Amino acid sequence: MSIAHDTRTAPVEHPLHPDHAPGLEAWLAERVAFHLHRSPDEIDPDTPLADYGIDSVAAISICGEIEERFRIAVSPTIAYDFPTVHAIGDHLAERLAAEDTR
């Protein structure tokens, strides 16, 4: 007995779908924590990243990780334009939702 395989293509979903905002913020907090040599639990999503002492190298690295993870281009100044994990997460959720409607 053979099982027929579904040959239709499923919609491409981002590795972390924007509908999962808590997961998106958790991922961002983990990446920020990694670059700041801290625990993700130490990163408050509403505290400005500048208050943690984020530098331009870490900000650019996070930008690259966002682009790689979500396959979208973001400004290298994203950590300054959207200064908190929460703000970056909201911005990314909007961008990813817009990408999904295309």
Tab-separated table of N, CA and C in Angstrom:
chain	number	residue	atom	x	y	z
A	1	MET	N	0.840	-1.169	0.000
A	1	MET	CA	0.000	0.000	0.000
A	1	MET	C	0.888	1.234	0.000
A	2	SER	N	0.631	2.138	-0.919
A	2	SER	CA	1.432	3.356	-0.936
A	2	SER	C	0.591	4.525	-0.473
A	3	ILE	N	1.281	5.449	0.126
A	3	ILE	CA	0.610	6.646	0.623
A	3	ILE	C	0.943	7.776	-0.333
A	4	ALA	N	-0.076	8.410	-0.858
A	4	ALA	CA	0.139	9.525	-1.780
A	4	ALA	C	0.664	10.722	-0.997
A	5	HIS	N	1.654	11.357	-1.560
A	5	HIS	CA	2.208	12.544	-0.929
A	5	HIS	C	1.517	13.772	-1.468
A	6	ASP	N	1.269	14.728	-0.605
A	6	ASP	CA	0.658	15.987	-1.014
A	6	ASP	C	1.712	16.802	-1.742
A	7	THR	N	1.488	17.065	-3.013
A	7	THR	CA	2.483	17.775	-3.811
A	7	THR	C	2.220	19.271	-3.867
A	8	ARG	N	1.146	19.723	-3.237
A	8	ARG	CA	0.905	21.164	-3.191
A	8	ARG	C	1.954	21.808	-2.298
A	9	THR	N	2.278	23.035	-2.597
A	9	THR	CA	3.256	23.716	-1.761
A	9	THR	C	2.530	24.446	-0.643
A	10	ALA	N	3.038	24.301	0.529
A	10	ALA	CA	2.476	24.996	1.682
A	10	ALA	C	2.956	26.434	1.672
A	11	PRO	N	2.169	27.330	2.256
A	11	PRO	CA	2.625	28.710	2.322
A	11	PRO	C	3.938	28.780	3.101
A	12	VAL	N	4.830	29.615	2.640
A	12	VAL	CA	6.103	29.788	3.333
A	12	VAL	C	5.837	30.572	4.602
A	13	GLU	N	6.259	30.029	5.713
A	13	GLU	CA	6.078	30.707	6.985
A	13	GLU	C	7.451	31.068	7.513
A	14	HIS	N	7.545	32.253	8.074
A	14	HIS	CA	8.814	32.677	8.652
A	14	HIS	C	9.167	31.739	9.798
A	15	PRO	N	10.452	31.560	10.056
A	15	PRO	CA	10.846	30.635	11.116
A	15	PRO	C	10.165	30.923	12.458
A	16	LEU	N	9.835	32.167	12.692
A	16	LEU	CA	9.112	32.536	13.903
A	16	LEU	C	7.997	33.454	13.439
A	17	HIS	N	6.799	32.940	13.328
A	17	HIS	CA	5.687	33.688	12.744
A	17	HIS	C	5.336	34.892	13.611
A	18	PRO	N	5.009	36.041	12.987
A	18	PRO	CA	4.726	37.257	13.751
A	18	PRO	C	3.512	37.156	14.658
A	19	ASP	N	2.624	36.188	14.417
A	19	ASP	CA	1.492	36.028	15.311
A	19	ASP	C	1.933	35.557	16.688
A	20	HIS	N	3.152	35.111	16.789
A	20	HIS	CA	3.686	34.631	18.056
A	20	HIS	C	4.563	35.706	18.681
A	21	ALA	N	3.967	36.868	18.980
A	21	ALA	CA	4.711	38.007	19.498
A	21	ALA	C	5.553	37.672	20.729
A	22	PRO	N	5.025	36.913	21.689
A	22	PRO	CA	5.881	36.581	22.842
A	22	PRO	C	7.132	35.807	22.416
A	23	GLY	N	6.988	34.917	21.459
A	23	GLY	CA	8.149	34.180	20.969
A	23	GLY	C	9.124	35.080	20.246
A	24	LEU	N	8.610	36.039	19.515
A	24	LEU	CA	9.444	37.001	18.802
A	24	LEU	C	10.248	37.833	19.795
A	25	GLU	N	9.583	38.351	20.814
A	25	GLU	CA	10.287	39.138	21.833
A	25	GLU	C	11.282	38.285	22.600
A	26	ALA	N	10.932	37.045	22.883
A	26	ALA	CA	11.858	36.158	23.598
A	26	ALA	C	13.107	35.916	22.754
A	27	TRP	N	12.917	35.706	21.445
A	27	TRP	CA	14.065	35.503	20.553
A	27	TRP	C	14.943	36.753	20.522
A	28	LEU	N	14.321	37.918	20.404
A	28	LEU	CA	15.092	39.166	20.395
A	28	LEU	C	15.836	39.370	21.710
A	29	ALA	N	15.154	39.119	22.825
A	29	ALA	CA	15.799	39.272	24.135
A	29	ALA	C	16.994	38.339	24.260
A	30	GLU	N	16.867	37.131	23.723
A	30	GLU	CA	17.975	36.170	23.765
A	30	GLU	C	19.158	36.677	22.953
A	31	ARG	N	18.887	37.226	21.776
A	31	ARG	CA	19.969	37.732	20.922
A	31	ARG	C	20.632	38.948	21.562
A	32	VAL	N	19.829	39.849	22.126
A	32	VAL	CA	20.386	41.016	22.818
A	32	VAL	C	21.236	40.554	23.997
A	33	ALA	N	20.698	39.637	24.784
A	33	ALA	CA	21.433	39.128	25.948
A	33	ALA	C	22.756	38.503	25.530
A	34	PHE	N	22.740	37.732	24.451
A	34	PHE	CA	23.962	37.103	23.964
A	34	PHE	C	25.037	38.154	23.687
A	35	HIS	N	24.665	39.202	22.977
A	35	HIS	CA	25.647	40.229	22.602
A	35	HIS	C	26.085	41.089	23.776
A	36	LEU	N	25.264	41.147	24.811
A	36	LEU	CA	25.622	41.928	25.997
A	36	LEU	C	26.210	41.057	27.107
A	37	HIS	N	26.392	39.772	26.823
A	37	HIS	CA	26.934	38.821	27.805
A	37	HIS	C	26.100	38.819	29.080
A	38	ARG	N	24.800	38.708	28.876
A	38	ARG	CA	23.847	38.663	29.984
A	38	ARG	C	22.903	37.486	29.789
A	39	SER	N	22.106	37.235	30.795
A	39	SER	CA	21.052	36.232	30.707
A	39	SER	C	19.830	36.883	30.059
A	40	PRO	N	19.092	36.145	29.239
A	40	PRO	CA	17.869	36.706	28.657
A	40	PRO	C	16.879	37.213	29.722
A	41	ASP	N	16.906	36.601	30.902
A	41	ASP	CA	16.025	37.048	31.982
A	41	ASP	C	16.354	38.458	32.461
A	42	GLU	N	17.571	38.917	32.181
A	42	GLU	CA	17.992	40.256	32.598
A	42	GLU	C	17.548	41.344	31.624
A	43	ILE	N	17.003	40.951	30.489
A	43	ILE	CA	16.617	41.917	29.466
A	43	ILE	C	15.129	42.224	29.598
A	44	ASP	N	14.832	43.446	30.024
A	44	ASP	CA	13.444	43.913	30.122
A	44	ASP	C	13.039	44.427	28.742
A	45	PRO	N	11.958	43.913	28.171
A	45	PRO	CA	11.584	44.310	26.812
A	45	PRO	C	11.244	45.794	26.663
A	46	ASP	N	11.014	46.486	27.764
A	46	ASP	CA	10.672	47.908	27.694
A	46	ASP	C	11.808	48.835	28.122
A	47	THR	N	12.965	48.281	28.431
A	47	THR	CA	14.127	49.092	28.783
A	47	THR	C	14.907	49.416	27.516
A	48	PRO	N	15.236	50.697	27.308
A	48	PRO	CA	16.019	51.043	26.110
A	48	PRO	C	17.338	50.268	26.066
A	49	LEU	N	17.658	49.770	24.891
A	49	LEU	CA	18.894	49.002	24.732
A	49	LEU	C	20.116	49.845	25.088
A	50	ALA	N	20.042	51.136	24.870
A	50	ALA	CA	21.152	52.019	25.236
A	50	ALA	C	21.423	51.961	26.739
A	51	ASP	N	20.384	51.738	27.544
A	51	ASP	CA	20.570	51.637	28.996
A	51	ASP	C	21.398	50.416	29.373
A	52	TYR	N	21.398	49.407	28.506
A	52	TYR	CA	22.217	48.216	28.740
A	52	TYR	C	23.632	48.394	28.213
A	53	GLY	N	23.870	49.493	27.505
A	53	GLY	CA	25.201	49.742	26.967
A	53	GLY	C	25.456	49.060	25.633
A	54	ILE	N	24.405	48.828	24.866
A	54	ILE	CA	24.597	48.190	23.557
A	54	ILE	C	25.476	49.089	22.691
A	55	ASP	N	26.407	48.491	21.998
A	55	ASP	CA	27.283	49.271	21.118
A	55	ASP	C	26.912	49.022	19.666
A	56	SER	N	27.554	49.761	18.781
A	56	SER	CA	27.206	49.665	17.363
A	56	SER	C	27.514	48.285	16.784
A	57	VAL	N	28.553	47.643	17.268
A	57	VAL	CA	28.893	46.301	16.769
A	57	VAL	C	27.774	45.319	17.114
A	58	ALA	N	27.296	45.357	18.347
A	58	ALA	CA	26.202	44.476	18.755
A	58	ALA	C	24.928	44.821	17.987
A	59	ALA	N	24.646	46.100	17.816
A	59	ALA	CA	23.440	46.523	17.097
A	59	ALA	C	23.463	46.030	15.654
A	60	ILE	N	24.606	46.144	14.993
A	60	ILE	CA	24.732	45.672	13.608
A	60	ILE	C	24.627	44.146	13.560
A	61	SER	N	25.193	43.474	14.534
A	61	SER	CA	25.104	42.005	14.579
A	61	SER	C	23.660	41.550	14.733
A	62	ILE	N	22.915	42.203	15.604
A	62	ILE	CA	21.501	41.868	15.800
A	62	ILE	C	20.729	42.133	14.514
A	63	CYS	N	21.034	43.220	13.843
A	63	CYS	CA	20.408	43.536	12.555
A	63	CYS	C	20.637	42.385	11.572
A	64	GLY	N	21.855	41.920	11.469
A	64	GLY	CA	22.178	40.812	10.569
A	64	GLY	C	21.453	39.538	10.949
A	65	GLU	N	21.326	39.279	12.237
A	65	GLU	CA	20.630	38.073	12.690
A	65	GLU	C	19.139	38.150	12.364
A	66	ILE	N	18.567	39.350	12.504
A	66	ILE	CA	17.162	39.540	12.141
A	66	ILE	C	16.978	39.260	10.654
A	67	GLU	N	17.868	39.832	9.836
A	67	GLU	CA	17.759	39.632	8.386
A	67	GLU	C	17.888	38.164	8.003
A	68	GLU	N	18.815	37.479	8.643
A	68	GLU	CA	19.018	36.065	8.336
A	68	GLU	C	17.838	35.216	8.804
A	69	ARG	N	17.367	35.474	9.997
A	69	ARG	CA	16.288	34.672	10.582
A	69	ARG	C	14.959	34.848	9.852
A	70	PHE	N	14.638	36.117	9.515
A	70	PHE	CA	13.323	36.415	8.957
A	70	PHE	C	13.337	36.705	7.459
A	71	ARG	N	14.522	36.687	6.859
A	71	ARG	CA	14.672	36.904	5.420
A	71	ARG	C	14.051	38.218	4.946
A	72	ILE	N	14.280	39.265	5.736
A	72	ILE	CA	13.850	40.606	5.342
A	72	ILE	C	15.011	41.564	5.581
A	73	ALA	N	15.052	42.627	4.808
A	73	ALA	CA	16.078	43.649	5.006
A	73	ALA	C	15.596	44.635	6.068
A	74	VAL	N	16.464	44.933	6.999
A	74	VAL	CA	16.148	45.949	8.010
A	74	VAL	C	17.285	46.959	8.060
A	75	SER	N	16.954	48.138	8.525
A	75	SER	CA	17.951	49.193	8.636
A	75	SER	C	19.009	48.808	9.668
A	76	PRO	N	20.270	49.119	9.386
A	76	PRO	CA	21.311	48.825	10.381
A	76	PRO	C	21.132	49.644	11.660
A	77	THR	N	20.259	50.626	11.612
A	77	THR	CA	19.999	51.453	12.801
A	77	THR	C	18.744	51.008	13.551
A	78	ILE	N	18.258	49.805	13.277
A	78	ILE	CA	17.006	49.342	13.890
A	78	ILE	C	17.034	49.425	15.418
A	79	ALA	N	18.168	49.133	16.028
A	79	ALA	CA	18.259	49.149	17.493
A	79	ALA	C	18.212	50.577	18.046
A	80	TYR	N	18.438	51.548	17.193
A	80	TYR	CA	18.364	52.951	17.615
A	80	TYR	C	17.025	53.551	17.205
A	81	ASP	N	16.495	53.134	16.060
A	81	ASP	CA	15.197	53.624	15.592
A	81	ASP	C	14.058	53.073	16.441
A	82	PHE	N	14.221	51.855	16.909
A	82	PHE	CA	13.238	51.181	17.760
A	82	PHE	C	14.033	50.714	18.985
A	83	PRO	N	14.140	51.572	20.002
A	83	PRO	CA	15.164	51.390	21.045
A	83	PRO	C	14.933	50.312	22.097
A	84	THR	N	13.835	49.575	22.032
A	84	THR	CA	13.618	48.513	23.020
A	84	THR	C	13.312	47.199	22.301
A	85	VAL	N	13.447	46.110	23.003
A	85	VAL	CA	13.089	44.804	22.445
A	85	VAL	C	11.617	44.823	22.033
A	86	HIS	N	10.789	45.406	22.866
A	86	HIS	CA	9.354	45.486	22.567
A	86	HIS	C	9.109	46.281	21.280
A	87	ALA	N	9.764	47.419	21.134
A	87	ALA	CA	9.573	48.249	19.939
A	87	ALA	C	10.081	47.544	18.679
A	88	ILE	N	11.234	46.891	18.789
A	88	ILE	CA	11.758	46.145	17.638
A	88	ILE	C	10.793	45.012	17.288
A	89	GLY	N	10.315	44.318	18.300
A	89	GLY	CA	9.383	43.217	18.076
A	89	GLY	C	8.108	43.678	17.381
A	90	ASP	N	7.553	44.801	17.835
A	90	ASP	CA	6.346	45.336	17.187
A	90	ASP	C	6.625	45.696	15.737
A	91	HIS	N	7.757	46.341	15.511
A	91	HIS	CA	8.135	46.735	14.148
A	91	HIS	C	8.285	45.500	13.254
A	92	LEU	N	8.977	44.497	13.747
A	92	LEU	CA	9.172	43.278	12.959
A	92	LEU	C	7.852	42.561	12.703
A	93	ALA	N	6.982	42.515	13.699
A	93	ALA	CA	5.689	41.857	13.517
A	93	ALA	C	4.895	42.546	12.407
A	94	GLU	N	4.932	43.870	12.387
A	94	GLU	CA	4.243	44.608	11.320
A	94	GLU	C	4.862	44.309	9.957
A	95	ARG	N	6.190	44.341	9.894
A	95	ARG	CA	6.882	44.064	8.630
A	95	ARG	C	6.604	42.660	8.131
A	96	LEU	N	6.660	41.688	9.033
A	96	LEU	CA	6.448	40.303	8.641
A	96	LEU	C	5.001	40.066	8.227
A	97	ALA	N	4.068	40.718	8.914
A	97	ALA	CA	2.667	40.594	8.523
A	97	ALA	C	2.457	41.174	7.116
A	98	ALA	N	3.110	42.290	6.826
A	98	ALA	CA	2.999	42.898	5.496
A	98	ALA	C	3.604	41.975	4.442
A	99	GLU	N	4.722	41.326	4.767
A	99	GLU	CA	5.350	40.389	3.841
A	99	GLU	C	4.432	39.199	3.568
A	100	ASP	N	3.718	38.742	4.594
A	100	ASP	CA	2.830	37.584	4.445
A	100	ASP	C	1.631	37.875	3.549
A	101	THR	N	1.259	39.157	3.430
A	101	THR	CA	0.094	39.494	2.607
A	101	THR	C	0.455	39.700	1.146
A	102	ARG	N	1.729	39.662	0.827
A	102	ARG	CA	2.152	39.850	-0.561
A	102	ARG	C	1.964	38.599	-1.369
